[in-house]
C-alpha angles and dihedrals in degrees: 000000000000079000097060099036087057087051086048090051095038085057097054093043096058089045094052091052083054103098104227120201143202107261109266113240137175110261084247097052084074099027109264121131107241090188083066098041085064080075095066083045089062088036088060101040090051079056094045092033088054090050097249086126144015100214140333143200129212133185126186112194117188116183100359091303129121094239088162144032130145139151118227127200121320137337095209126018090181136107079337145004133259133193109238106237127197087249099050112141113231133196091249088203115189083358074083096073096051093032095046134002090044095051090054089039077063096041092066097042087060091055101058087247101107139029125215079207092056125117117253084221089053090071102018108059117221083021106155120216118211126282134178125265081255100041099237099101117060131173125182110242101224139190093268094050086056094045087045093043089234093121101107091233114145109272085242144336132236106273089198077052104052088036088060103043090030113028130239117288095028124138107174095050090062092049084058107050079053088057092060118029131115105281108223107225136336116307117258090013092092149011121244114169097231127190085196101063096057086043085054095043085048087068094038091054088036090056094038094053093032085230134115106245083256099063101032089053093044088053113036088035133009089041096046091051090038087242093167104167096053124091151137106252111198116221140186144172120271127210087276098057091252125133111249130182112243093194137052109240125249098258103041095112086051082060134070110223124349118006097207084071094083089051121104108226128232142182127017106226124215090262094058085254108139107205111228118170084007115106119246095221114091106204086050088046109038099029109034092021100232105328114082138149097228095058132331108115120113114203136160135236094259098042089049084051089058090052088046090048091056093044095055088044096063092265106310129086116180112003089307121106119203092173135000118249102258085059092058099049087052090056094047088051137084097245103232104250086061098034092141097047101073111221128109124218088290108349135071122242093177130333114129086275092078118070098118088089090074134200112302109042126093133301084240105053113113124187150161145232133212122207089230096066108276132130136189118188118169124179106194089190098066093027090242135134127182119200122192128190139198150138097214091160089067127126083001137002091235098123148055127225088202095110096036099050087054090047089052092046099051094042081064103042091060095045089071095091105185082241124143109258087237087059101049092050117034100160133084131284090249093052090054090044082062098051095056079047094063089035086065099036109092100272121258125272145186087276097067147097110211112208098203127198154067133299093317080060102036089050091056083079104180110027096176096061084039098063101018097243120123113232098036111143133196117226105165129130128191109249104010123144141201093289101039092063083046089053097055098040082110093076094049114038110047080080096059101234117217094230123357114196109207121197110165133140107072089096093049096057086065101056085065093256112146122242093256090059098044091050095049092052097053080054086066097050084050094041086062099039081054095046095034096039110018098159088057114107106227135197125205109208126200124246120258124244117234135195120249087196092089092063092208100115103046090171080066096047110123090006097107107102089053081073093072095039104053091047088053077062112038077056091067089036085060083043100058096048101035098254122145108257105220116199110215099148097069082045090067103031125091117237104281097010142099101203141092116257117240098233094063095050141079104194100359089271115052126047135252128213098278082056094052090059104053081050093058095044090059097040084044090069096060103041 
């Protein structure tokens, strides 16, 4: 039986250290418009172009769905640089408090085991209420006055201060210093943004649960949701004077070689150290040596996608539940002693603070920032959230990410359009899967050769072995057709390819257009490559034949002879906007005929490998 209970343990285990991940899914497949979302792309690379940041990431997830995730610039800049990646791991600085501390705050009120109407005093010894200047006047300072920042506690404490009374690496003296000092106004009659009420909430949840905030958290949170890249990771000085981590994170045996590696750097300390898996925050980091209830925790995009997506499911993803939903919506609501004040138990509605929602979500979002950089925004009206991530105090803490979290907010509000999913997203499965393919895939740039079309080209699969040049993309999709590839121009051209070789039209002979049309659609797709990317150099190749014999496509039976009449026009089409006109057609048909051969076919339609030869010898003369 003990055999059989450690197997047991050992599984789930091993299932709980599998990241596990919201579905991916295109921008249109949940009704956002991905042409619109470009627009938080080219808010993020001026940031990163004027040097306020080095880098970003930023995940939208509607419906519990990943509809957007994408790396921008670099993770590190010194004393060397870095590629940002999707999975980087970030300081999430004050995101800590909401992310983290509140939810097992929560945690524990749904349990029975804590009360938001509690005395402080009742769980920090020594811990003073407030008073009047004359004595006469007293309130009791509680847990929801902590979690709403309407305590009246001081916003921080000098850290040179507590480090020479404390001593570094003391928790408990900063407690209590917290326990002591002067309280700032009356609890619950204003609001005051205060590190040390989420430092003080952090030993309250720590007695109660008889766990240090790691493992509570690791246990009652990150594990449940499978958030296997967050963590607390404990620090301290070394001989040196250097920070050091004193614990493995969570995720090192997930990660081949060092697992500071993931982690997005911040800070470089008077000393030239650059903190990287220390936390920036010194009181998180000199006083409570790297676990504090104010920041601490390090977390990536996709993990923090997994949290957002409980939280807009009423507290539960994936068959796991971290709160019930009448604790969410507690947590997403002004408590109504500090209804004016405009914070939740954890998040911010609207205080100044938090002006990363934007402009256009809805009056009940509520959200968080971190000083590092990060930024959660959820709208449960709309089920989105927007997650933005960057280290803008590396290699210096020289700018601000204000501005640029309001400019990403508003670029996705406005990409919800209203619009029936259907709608939205026409095409198949397989063309959106693509989609999310070239999302991931690093964007395109001047260097490249772009190979556009539907399934001849996507079967093509990798151009650049094929003809022997370096940067040639593939950017088919089966079944596409003239405006779909108009539709998704938007994901190629803002790079600027170097030559972009368009064959489109076969598809939309099938769904009964005349050539006329067709060709004047493909028009459109080159009207836009010549206005969006005039210095590309584009190709307008000719359609293929193909060979009704077969039988296989009936919605082609009897359309053979468009072929040649759409490419007589899609001639004319390179022509007027000084494109190169490629024949393909007369390389493929025998002398006399307007069919495929057999012998180059597969099913009358795609090509098999001897076609794709004859394709390559005539692209090979103009790369």
């Amino acid at each position: 039986m003990k055999k059989l209970i450690f197997l047991l343990c050992a599984l789930a285990g091993a299932e709980s250290l599998s990241a596990q991940h919201l579905r991916r899914v295109a921008p249109e497949q949940v009704g956002l418009d991905s042409r619109r979302l470009v627009y938080a792309d080219s808010a993020i690379n001026r940031a990163i172009d004027d040097r306020e940041i080095p880098g970003a990431v930023l995940a939208v997830v509607k419906d519990g769905q990943m509809a957007y995730l994408k790396a921008y610039g670099n993770r590190r800049v010194e004393p060397f640089v870095d590629p940002m990646t999707p999975s980087t791991i970030f300081d999430m600085a004050s995101c800590s408090k909401a992310m983290s501390t509140s939810v097992c705050a929560m945690i524990l009120v749904e349990r029975g085991m804590l009360r938001l109407q509690d005395p402080v005093s009742l769980y920090i010894e020594g811990f003073k209420d407030w008073e009047s200047d004359d004595g006469k006047e007293k309130r009791t300072i509680r847990v929801q006055d902590l979690m709403t920042h309407s305590s009246g506690l001081p916003a921080y404490a000098s850290v040179p201060m507590l480090e020479e009374e404390y001593g570094a690496l003391n928790p408990q003296g900063l407690m209590e210093y917290i326990a002591s000092c002067p309280r700032q106004f009356e609890p619950r009659t204003a609001f005051r943004y205060s590190c040390l009420n989420y430092i003080t909430l952090q030993h309250i949840i720590e007695q109660v649960s008889g766990e240090s905030l790691r493992d509570f958290a690791r246990h009652n949170l990150f594990d449940v949701l499978g958030m296997d890249y967050t963590d607390y990771l404990p620090c301290r000085r070394d001989k040196k004077g250097n920070w050091v981590n004193t614990a493995d994170a969570h995720w090192a045996p997930l990660v081949e070689g060092d697992w500071h590696s993931l982690i997005a750097p911040t800070e470089i300390q008077p000393n030239g150290q650059i903190l990287c898996g220390q936390v920036h925050d010194p009181l998180a980091r000199v006083m409570n040596g790297g676990v504090s209830g104010n920041a601490s925790v390090f977390s990536s995009a996709e993990d923090i996608a997994i949290l957002c997506a409980a939280l807009q499911n009423g507290g539960e993803w994936n068959g796991h539940r971290i709160l019930s939903p009448m604790g969410v919506r507690a947590m997403r609501s002004i408590p109504r002693e500090v209804g004016g004040l405009g914070r939740t138990l954890g998040w911010d509605c609207c205080t100044p603070y938090a002006s990363n929602n934007g402009s256009l979500l809805g009056h009940q979002t509520y959200s968080h920032t971190g000083y590092t950089g990060t930024s959660i925004v959820i709208d449960p009206e709309s089920n989105l959230s927007v997650i933005l991530l960057t280290n803008h105090v590396h290699p210096r803490d020289e700018h601000g990410v204000v501005r640029l979290r309001t400019l990403v907010s508003n670029v996705v509000a406005s990409s919800l359009t209203g619009e029936p999913v259907e709608k939205m997203a026409p095409y198949t499965d397989h063309y959106y899967e693509r989609i999310v393919d070239f999302m991931d895939q690093k964007p395109i740039t001047s260097d490249d050769i772009v190979m556009l079309g539907n399934s001849l080209t996507e079967n093509g699969g990798d151009w650049s072995a094929r003809l022997g040049v370096e940067h040639v993309v593939n950017r088919g999709i089966i079944g596409d057709e003239a405006m779909g590839v108009y539709d998704r121009l938007h994901l190629i051209l803002p790079g600027q390819p170097a030559k972009l070789f368009l064959m489109i039209g076969v598809n939309d002979i099938s769904h009964d257009l005349s050539s006329e049309e067709i060709a004047r659609r493909v028009e459109m797709v080159v009207e836009r490559i010549r206005r969006e990317s005039p210095s590309t150099q584009l190709y307008v190749q000719s359609l293929l034949p193909f060979n009704e014999s077969f039988h296989r496509y009936k919605r082609l039976d009897g359309k053979s002879h468009m072929v040649g009449e759409i490419n007589a026009r899609l001639k004319e089409v390179a022509k007027r906007h000084k494109a190169r006109y490629i024949d393909l057609h007369s390389r493929f048909c025998a002398k006399g005929s307007q069919s495929l051969p057999a012998e180059y076919t597969t099913d009358g339609l795609h090509l098999n490998e001897e076609g794709y030869k004859i394709w390559v010898k005539e692209l090979r003369k103009h790369l």
